[in-house]
Short mmCIF file of C-alpha atoms in Angstrom, two decimals:
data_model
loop_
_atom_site.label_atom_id
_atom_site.label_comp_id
_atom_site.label_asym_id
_atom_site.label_seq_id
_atom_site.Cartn_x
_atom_site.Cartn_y
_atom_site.Cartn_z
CA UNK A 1 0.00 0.00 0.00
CA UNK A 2 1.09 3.46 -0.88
CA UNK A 3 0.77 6.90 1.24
CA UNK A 4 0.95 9.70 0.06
CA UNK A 5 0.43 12.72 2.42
CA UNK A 6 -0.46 16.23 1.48
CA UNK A 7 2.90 17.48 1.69
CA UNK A 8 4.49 14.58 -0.23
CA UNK A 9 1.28 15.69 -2.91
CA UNK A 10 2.34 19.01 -2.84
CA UNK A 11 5.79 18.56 -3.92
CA UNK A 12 5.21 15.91 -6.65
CA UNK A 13 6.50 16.89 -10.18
CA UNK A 14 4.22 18.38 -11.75
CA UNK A 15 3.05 16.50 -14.36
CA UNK A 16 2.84 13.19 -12.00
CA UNK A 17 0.52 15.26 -9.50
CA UNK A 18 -1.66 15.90 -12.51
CA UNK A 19 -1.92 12.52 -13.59
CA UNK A 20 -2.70 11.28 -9.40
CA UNK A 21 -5.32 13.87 -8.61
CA UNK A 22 -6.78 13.85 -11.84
CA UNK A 23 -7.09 10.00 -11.51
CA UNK A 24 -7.74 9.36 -7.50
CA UNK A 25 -11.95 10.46 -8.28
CA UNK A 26 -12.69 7.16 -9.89
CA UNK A 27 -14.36 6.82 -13.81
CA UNK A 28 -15.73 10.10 -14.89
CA UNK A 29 -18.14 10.87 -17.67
CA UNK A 30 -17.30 11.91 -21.23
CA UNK A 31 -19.08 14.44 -22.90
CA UNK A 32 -18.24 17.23 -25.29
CA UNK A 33 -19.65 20.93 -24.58
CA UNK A 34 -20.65 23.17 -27.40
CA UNK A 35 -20.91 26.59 -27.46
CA UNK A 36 -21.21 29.27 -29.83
CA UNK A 37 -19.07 33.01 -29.69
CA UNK A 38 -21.01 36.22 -30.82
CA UNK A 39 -19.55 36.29 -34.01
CA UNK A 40 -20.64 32.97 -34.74
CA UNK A 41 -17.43 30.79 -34.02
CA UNK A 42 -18.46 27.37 -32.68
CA UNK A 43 -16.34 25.94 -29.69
CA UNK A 44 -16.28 22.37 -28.48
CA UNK A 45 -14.17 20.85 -25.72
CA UNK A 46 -14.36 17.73 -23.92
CA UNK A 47 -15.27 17.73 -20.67
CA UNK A 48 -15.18 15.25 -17.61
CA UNK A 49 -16.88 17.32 -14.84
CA UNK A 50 -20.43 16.75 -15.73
CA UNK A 51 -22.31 16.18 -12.78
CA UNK A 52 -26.00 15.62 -11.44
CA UNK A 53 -27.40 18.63 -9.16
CA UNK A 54 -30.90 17.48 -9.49
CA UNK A 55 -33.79 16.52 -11.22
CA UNK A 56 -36.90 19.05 -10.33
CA UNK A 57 -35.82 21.32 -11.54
CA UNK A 58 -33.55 19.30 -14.49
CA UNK A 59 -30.14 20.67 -13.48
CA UNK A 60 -26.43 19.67 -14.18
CA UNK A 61 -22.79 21.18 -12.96
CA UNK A 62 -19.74 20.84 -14.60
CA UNK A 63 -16.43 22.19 -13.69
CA UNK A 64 -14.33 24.83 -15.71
CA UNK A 65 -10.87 25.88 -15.02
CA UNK A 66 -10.27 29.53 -16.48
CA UNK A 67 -6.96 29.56 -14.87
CA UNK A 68 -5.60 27.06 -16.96
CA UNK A 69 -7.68 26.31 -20.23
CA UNK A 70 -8.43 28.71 -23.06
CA UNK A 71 -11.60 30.08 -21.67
CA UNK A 72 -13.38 29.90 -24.88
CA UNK A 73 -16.19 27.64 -23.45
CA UNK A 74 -16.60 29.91 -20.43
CA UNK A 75 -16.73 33.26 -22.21
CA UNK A 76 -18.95 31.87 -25.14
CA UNK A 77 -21.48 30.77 -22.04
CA UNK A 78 -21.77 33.80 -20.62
CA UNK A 79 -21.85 35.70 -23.83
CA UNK A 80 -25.25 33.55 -25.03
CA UNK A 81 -26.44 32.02 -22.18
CA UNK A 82 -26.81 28.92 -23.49
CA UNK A 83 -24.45 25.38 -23.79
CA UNK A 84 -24.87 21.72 -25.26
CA UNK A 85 -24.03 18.41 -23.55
CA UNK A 86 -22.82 15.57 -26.04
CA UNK A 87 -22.13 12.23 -24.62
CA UNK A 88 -18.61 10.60 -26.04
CA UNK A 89 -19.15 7.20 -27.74
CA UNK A 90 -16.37 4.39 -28.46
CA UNK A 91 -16.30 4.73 -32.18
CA UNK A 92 -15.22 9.03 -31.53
CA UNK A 93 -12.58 9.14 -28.49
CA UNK A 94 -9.75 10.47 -30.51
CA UNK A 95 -12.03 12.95 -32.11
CA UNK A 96 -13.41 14.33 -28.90
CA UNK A 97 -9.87 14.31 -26.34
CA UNK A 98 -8.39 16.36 -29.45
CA UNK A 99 -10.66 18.66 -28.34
CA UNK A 100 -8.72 19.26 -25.55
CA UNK A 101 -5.88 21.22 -27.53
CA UNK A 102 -5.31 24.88 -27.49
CA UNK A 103 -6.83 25.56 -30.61
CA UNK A 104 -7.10 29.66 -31.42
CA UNK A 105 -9.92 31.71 -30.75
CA UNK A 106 -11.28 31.79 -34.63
CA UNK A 107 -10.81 28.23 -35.14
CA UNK A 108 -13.91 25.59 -34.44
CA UNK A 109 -13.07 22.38 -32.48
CA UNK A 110 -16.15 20.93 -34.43
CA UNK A 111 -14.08 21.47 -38.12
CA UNK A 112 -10.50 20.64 -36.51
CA UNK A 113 -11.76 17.39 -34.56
CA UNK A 114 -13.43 16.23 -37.80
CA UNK A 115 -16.77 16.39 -35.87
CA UNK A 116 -20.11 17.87 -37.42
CA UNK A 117 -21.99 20.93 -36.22
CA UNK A 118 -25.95 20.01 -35.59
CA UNK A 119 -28.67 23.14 -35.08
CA UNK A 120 -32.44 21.81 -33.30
CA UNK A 121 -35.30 23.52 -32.79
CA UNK A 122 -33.66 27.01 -33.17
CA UNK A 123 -31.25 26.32 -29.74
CA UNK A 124 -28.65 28.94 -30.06
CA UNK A 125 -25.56 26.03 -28.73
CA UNK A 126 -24.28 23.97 -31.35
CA UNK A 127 -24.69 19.80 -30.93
CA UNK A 128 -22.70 17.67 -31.95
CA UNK A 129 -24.18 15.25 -34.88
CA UNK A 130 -21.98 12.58 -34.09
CA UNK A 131 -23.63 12.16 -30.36
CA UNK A 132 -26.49 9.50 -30.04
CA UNK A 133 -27.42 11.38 -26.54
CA UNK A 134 -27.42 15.26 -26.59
CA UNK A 135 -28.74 18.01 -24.05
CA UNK A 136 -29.27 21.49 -24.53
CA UNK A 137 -28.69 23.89 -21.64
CA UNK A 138 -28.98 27.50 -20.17
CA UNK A 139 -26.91 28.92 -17.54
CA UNK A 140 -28.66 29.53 -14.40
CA UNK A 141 -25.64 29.58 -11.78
CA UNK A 142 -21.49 30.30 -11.75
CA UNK A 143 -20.17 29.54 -8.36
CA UNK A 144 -16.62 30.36 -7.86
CA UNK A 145 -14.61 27.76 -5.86
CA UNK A 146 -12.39 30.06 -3.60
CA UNK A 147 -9.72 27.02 -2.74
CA UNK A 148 -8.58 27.31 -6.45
CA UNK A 149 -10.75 30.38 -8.69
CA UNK A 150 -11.99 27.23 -10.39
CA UNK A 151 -16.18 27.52 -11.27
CA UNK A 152 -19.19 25.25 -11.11
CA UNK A 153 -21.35 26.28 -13.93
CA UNK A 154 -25.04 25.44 -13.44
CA UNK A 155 -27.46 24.84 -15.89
CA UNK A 156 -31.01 23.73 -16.26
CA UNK A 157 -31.97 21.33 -18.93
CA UNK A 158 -33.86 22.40 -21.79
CA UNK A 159 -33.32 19.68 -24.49
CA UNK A 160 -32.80 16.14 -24.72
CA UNK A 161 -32.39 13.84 -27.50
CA UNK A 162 -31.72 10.34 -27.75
CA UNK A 163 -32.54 7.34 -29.13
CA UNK A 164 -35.82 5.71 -28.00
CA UNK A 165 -34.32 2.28 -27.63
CA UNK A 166 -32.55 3.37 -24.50
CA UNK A 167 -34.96 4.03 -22.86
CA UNK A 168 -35.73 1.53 -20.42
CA UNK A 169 -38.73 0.66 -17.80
CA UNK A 170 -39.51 3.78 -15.54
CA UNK A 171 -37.31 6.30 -17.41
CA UNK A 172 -33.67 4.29 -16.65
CA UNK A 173 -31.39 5.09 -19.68
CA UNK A 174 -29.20 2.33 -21.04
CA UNK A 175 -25.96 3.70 -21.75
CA UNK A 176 -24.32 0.44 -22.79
CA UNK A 177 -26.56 0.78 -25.69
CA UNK A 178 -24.97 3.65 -27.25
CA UNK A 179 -21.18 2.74 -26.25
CA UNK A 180 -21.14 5.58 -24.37
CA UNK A 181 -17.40 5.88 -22.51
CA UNK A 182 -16.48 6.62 -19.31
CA UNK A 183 -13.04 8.97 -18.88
CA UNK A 184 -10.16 7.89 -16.10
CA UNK A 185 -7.06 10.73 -15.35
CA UNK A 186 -6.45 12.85 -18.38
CA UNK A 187 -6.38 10.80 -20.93
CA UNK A 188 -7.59 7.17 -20.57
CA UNK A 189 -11.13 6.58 -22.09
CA UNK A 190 -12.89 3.06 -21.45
CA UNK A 191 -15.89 0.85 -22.45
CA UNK A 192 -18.31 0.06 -20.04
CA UNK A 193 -20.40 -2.95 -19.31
CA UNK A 194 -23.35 -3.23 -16.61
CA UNK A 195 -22.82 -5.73 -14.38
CA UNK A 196 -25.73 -4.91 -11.70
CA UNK A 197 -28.96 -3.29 -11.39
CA UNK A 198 -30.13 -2.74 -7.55
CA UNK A 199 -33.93 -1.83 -6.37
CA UNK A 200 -34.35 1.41 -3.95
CA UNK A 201 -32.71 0.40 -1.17
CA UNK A 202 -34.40 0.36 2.05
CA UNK A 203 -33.12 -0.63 5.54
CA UNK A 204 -33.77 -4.47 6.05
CA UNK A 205 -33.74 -4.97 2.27
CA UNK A 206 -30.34 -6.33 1.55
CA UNK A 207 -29.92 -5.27 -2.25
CA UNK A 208 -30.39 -8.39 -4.73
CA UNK A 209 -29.30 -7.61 -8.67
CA UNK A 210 -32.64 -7.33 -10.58
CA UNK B 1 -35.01 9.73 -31.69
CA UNK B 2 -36.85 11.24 -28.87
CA UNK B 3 -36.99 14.99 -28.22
CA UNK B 4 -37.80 15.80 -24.72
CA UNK B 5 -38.33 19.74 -23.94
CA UNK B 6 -37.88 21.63 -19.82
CA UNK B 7 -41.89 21.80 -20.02
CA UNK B 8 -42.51 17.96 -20.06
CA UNK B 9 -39.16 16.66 -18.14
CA UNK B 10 -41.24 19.09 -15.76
CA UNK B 11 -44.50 17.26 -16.64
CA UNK B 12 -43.32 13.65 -15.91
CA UNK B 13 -43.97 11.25 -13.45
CA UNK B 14 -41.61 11.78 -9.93
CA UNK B 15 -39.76 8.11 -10.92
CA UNK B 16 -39.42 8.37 -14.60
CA UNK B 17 -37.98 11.97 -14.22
CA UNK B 18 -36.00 10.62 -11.57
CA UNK B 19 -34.02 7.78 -13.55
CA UNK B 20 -34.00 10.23 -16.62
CA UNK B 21 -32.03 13.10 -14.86
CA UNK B 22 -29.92 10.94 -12.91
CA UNK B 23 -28.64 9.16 -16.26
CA UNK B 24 -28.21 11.76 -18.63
CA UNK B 25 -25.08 12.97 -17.65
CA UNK B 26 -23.06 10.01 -18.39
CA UNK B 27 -21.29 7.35 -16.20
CA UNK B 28 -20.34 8.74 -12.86
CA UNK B 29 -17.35 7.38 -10.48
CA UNK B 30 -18.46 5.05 -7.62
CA UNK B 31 -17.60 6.10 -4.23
CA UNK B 32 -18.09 5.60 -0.53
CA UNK B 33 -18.46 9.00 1.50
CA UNK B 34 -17.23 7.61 5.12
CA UNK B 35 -17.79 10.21 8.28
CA UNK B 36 -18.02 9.97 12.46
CA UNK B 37 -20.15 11.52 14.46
CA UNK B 38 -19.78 13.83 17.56
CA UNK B 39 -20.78 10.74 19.35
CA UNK B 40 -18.88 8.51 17.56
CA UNK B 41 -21.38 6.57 15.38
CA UNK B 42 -19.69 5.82 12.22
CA UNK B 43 -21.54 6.73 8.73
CA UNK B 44 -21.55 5.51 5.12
CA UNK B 45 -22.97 6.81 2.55
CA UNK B 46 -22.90 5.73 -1.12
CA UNK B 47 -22.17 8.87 -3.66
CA UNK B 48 -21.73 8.88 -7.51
CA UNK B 49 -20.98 13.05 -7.38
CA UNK B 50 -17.15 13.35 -6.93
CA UNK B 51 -15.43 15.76 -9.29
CA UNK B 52 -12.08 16.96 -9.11
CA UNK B 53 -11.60 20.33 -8.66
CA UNK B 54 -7.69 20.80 -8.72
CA UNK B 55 -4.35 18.95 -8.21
CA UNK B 56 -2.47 21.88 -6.34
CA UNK B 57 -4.09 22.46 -4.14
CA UNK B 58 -5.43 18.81 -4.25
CA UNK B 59 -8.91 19.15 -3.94
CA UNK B 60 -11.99 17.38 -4.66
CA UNK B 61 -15.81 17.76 -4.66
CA UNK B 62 -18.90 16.31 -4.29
CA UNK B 63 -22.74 17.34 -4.59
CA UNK B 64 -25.23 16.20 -1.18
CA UNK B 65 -28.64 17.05 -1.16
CA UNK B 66 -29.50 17.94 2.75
CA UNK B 67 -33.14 18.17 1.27
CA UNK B 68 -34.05 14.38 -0.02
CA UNK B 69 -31.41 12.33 2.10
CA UNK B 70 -30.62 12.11 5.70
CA UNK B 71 -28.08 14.82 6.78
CA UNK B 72 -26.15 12.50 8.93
CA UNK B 73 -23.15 12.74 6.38
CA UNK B 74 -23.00 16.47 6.37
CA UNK B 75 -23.85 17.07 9.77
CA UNK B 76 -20.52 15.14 10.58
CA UNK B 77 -18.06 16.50 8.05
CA UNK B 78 -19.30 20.28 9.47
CA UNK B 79 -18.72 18.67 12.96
CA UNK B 80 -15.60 17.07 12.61
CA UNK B 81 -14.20 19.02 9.80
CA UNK B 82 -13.18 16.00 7.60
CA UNK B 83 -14.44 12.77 5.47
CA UNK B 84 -13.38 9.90 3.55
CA UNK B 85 -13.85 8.95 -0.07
CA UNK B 86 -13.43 5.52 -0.69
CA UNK B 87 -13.76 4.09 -4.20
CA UNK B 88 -16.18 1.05 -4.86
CA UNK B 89 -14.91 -2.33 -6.79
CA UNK B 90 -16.80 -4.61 -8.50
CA UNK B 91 -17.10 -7.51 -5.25
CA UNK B 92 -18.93 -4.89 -3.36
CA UNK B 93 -21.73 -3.01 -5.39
CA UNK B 94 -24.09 -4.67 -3.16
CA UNK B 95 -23.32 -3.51 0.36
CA UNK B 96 -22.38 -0.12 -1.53
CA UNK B 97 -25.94 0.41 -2.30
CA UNK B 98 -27.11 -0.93 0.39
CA UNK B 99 -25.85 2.29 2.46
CA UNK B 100 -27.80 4.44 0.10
CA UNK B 101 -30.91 3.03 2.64
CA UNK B 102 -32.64 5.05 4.49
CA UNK B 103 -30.85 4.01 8.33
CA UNK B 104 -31.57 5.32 11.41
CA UNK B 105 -28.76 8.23 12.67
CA UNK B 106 -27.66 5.89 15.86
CA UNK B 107 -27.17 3.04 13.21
CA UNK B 108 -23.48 2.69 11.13
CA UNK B 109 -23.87 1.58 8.04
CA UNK B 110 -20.70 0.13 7.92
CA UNK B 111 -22.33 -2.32 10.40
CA UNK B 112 -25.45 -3.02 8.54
CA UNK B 113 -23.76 -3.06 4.54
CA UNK B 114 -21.22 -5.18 5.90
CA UNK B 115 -18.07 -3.08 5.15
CA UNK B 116 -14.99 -3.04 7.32
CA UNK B 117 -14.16 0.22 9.46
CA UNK B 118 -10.58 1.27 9.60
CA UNK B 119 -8.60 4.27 10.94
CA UNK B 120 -5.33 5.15 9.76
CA UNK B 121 -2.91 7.58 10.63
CA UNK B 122 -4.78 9.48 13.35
CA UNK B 123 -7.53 10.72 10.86
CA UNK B 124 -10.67 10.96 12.56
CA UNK B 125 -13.10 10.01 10.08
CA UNK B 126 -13.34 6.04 9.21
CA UNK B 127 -11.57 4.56 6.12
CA UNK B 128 -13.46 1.43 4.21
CA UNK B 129 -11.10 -1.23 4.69
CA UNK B 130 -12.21 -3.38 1.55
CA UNK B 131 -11.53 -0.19 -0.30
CA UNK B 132 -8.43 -0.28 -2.13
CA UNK B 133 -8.49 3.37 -3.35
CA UNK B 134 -8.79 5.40 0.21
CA UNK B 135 -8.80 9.46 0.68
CA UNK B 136 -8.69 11.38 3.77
CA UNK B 137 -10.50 14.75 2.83
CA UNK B 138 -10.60 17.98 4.95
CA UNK B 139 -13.36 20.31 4.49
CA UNK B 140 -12.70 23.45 2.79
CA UNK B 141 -15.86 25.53 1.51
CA UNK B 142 -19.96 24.68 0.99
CA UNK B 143 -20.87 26.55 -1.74
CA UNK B 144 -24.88 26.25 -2.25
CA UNK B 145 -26.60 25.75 -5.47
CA UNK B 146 -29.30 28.45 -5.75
CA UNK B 147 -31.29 26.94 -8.03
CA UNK B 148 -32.56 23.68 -5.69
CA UNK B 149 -30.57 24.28 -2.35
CA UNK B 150 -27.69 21.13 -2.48
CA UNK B 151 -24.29 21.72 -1.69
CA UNK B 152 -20.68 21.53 -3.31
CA UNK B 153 -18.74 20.63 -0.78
CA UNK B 154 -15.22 21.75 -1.32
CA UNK B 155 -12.38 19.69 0.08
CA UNK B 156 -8.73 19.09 0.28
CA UNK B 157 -7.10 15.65 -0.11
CA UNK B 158 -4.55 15.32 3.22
CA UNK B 159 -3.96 11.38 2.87
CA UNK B 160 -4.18 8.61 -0.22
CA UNK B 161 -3.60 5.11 -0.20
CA UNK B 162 -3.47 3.15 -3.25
CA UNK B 163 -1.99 -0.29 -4.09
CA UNK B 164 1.48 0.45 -5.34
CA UNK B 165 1.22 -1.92 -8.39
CA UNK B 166 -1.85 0.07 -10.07
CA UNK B 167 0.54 3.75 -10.49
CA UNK B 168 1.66 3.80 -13.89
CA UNK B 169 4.45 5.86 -15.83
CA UNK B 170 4.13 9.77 -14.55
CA UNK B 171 1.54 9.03 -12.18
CA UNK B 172 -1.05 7.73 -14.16
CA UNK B 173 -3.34 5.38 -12.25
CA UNK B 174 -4.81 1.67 -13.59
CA UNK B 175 -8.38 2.06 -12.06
CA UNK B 176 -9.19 -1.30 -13.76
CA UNK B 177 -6.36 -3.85 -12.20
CA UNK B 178 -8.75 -2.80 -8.70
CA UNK B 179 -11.87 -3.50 -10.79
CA UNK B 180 -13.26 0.16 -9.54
CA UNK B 181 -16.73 0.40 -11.17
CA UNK B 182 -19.28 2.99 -12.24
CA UNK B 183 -22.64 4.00 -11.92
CA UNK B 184 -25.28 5.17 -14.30
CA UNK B 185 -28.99 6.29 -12.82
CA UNK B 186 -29.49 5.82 -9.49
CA UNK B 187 -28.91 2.21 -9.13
CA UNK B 188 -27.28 0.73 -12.00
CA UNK B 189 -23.85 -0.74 -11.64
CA UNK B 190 -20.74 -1.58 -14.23
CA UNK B 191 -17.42 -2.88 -14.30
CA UNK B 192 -14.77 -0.68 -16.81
CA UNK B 193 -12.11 -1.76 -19.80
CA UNK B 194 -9.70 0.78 -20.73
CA UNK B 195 -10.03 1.22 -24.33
CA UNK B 196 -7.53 4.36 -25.72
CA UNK B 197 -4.77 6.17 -23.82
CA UNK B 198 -4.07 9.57 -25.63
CA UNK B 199 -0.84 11.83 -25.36
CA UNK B 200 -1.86 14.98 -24.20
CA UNK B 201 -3.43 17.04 -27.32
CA UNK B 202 -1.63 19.01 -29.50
CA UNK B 203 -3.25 21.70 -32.23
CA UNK B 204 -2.19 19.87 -35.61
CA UNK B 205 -1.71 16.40 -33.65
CA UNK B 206 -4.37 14.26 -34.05
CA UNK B 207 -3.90 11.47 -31.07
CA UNK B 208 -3.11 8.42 -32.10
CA UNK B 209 -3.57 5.85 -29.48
CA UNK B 210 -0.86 4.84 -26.89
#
């Protein structure tokens, strides 16, 4: 068993630290977030920060770090308002992590990845075709995390598309379905395969698979 | 392909909305929030909401909702300042969802998931000992989400332990030789295959798999 302590983390090369933290979370989700400038330059960038903040009303979180990423996503956001949510599938991971470069400011991530730009039902964010599950979002929230200037941007749900055949009993998506991947550190992207599927879990109820 | 708009997410029955929100952002890490009481009582709590926020200073997050669960986890982390985060493997999806139950606050649910308690190092909050991935966290900030009343809570990593043999070249970590699983919804679990490694991305580099 390894220890690290939070000196030893502090002092780690740089690039090793990176790799640890970024890692030490567990699997995180892959999705690509689209966004559109003023003067009409689309923006994508993959993202693993997405998270769940609640359901009534529809809301998600993700993370954005203007500190040390262009801050094309973050200015385009507050510029229009408005952002997509496209889920990463198997047969596009080296598309969407070359997102991830430090493209210029009049260049689209959409034409450089090799990725095409989708319009619906006149949502100002760009989608991303290639994405079987997509969600269009407006900014409701930027909370600024004092321990680092790093922001949780919150936005409610005002699209979603995806297939019908994922769409299981009572609403439960099957993700499996659509080879959607899961992200680990920086740059390690991996299939996933369900392997249990629990009731509501209720004390005296010891959880059996379904 | 199914187009669902804010007015009918809104409209749909409590369950269906549920497992619809809760999967739509993608696969989300598997973890076990561990905290101690004032009194001493131990507490477990399942939680698919980590995010990193930073690797210097090394800090994480992680979304609770004081409205819909039992406060018993956040009640001890603002008592006692700190928390673990212990990651969930594939032989234990069962007692980790089995903590998500609804217990009593004089009831560990260490006790009743069957999950080991361990304290290491002087840390005051308890450690899953069938965790191989452990991470003594020390509160930093709340920040609250305006737009349904949960919490960020902010915190900074102060201890890891990790097998040695799953820390790859420059820190990079092998979540799948510990068989570390994921979660999609609210109660479905699955085991993870690393698929691509990228070098980090490069304008006019395309990544080509390690």
């Amino acid at each position: 068993m390894r220890h690290y302590v939070k000196e030893e983390i502090e002092s780690l090369e740089k690039i090793y630290r990176l790799n640890l933290i970024n890692g030490i979370s567990g699997y995180k989700p892959a999705n690509l977030i689209g966004t559109v400038s003023e003067k009409g330059i689309t923006n994508l960038a993959i993202n693993s920060s997405v998270v769940h903040l609640g359901s009534k009303p529809a809301i998600l979180g993700f993370i954005i770090r203007p500190a040390t990423v262009p801050r094309h996503t973050l200015e385009n956001i507050r510029k229009t308002g408005v952002y997509s949510i496209n889920h990463v599938h198997l047969a596009f991971t080296d598309k969407a992590h070359y997102t991830s470069a430090k493209f210029d400011k009049d260049v689209s991530e959409f034409q450089k990845a090799g990725l095409t730009i989708e319009f619906l039902d006149d949502f100002k964010a760009p989608y991303v075709k290639e994405s079987e599950i997509k969600i269009g979002v407006k900014l409701q929230e930027e909370l600024k995390i004092k321990s680092n200037g790093t922001y949780l941007i919150v936005g409610e749900i005002q699209h979603i598309y995806l297939p019908e055949e994922i769409i299981g009993k009572n609403g439960i998506l099957d993700l499996n379905l659509v080879e959607d991947v899961c992200i680990s550190g920086l740059n390690t992207y991996h299939s996933v395969v369900s392997v249990a599927e629990y009731p509501y879990a209720r004390p005296g109820d010891f959880p059996i698979g379904i």
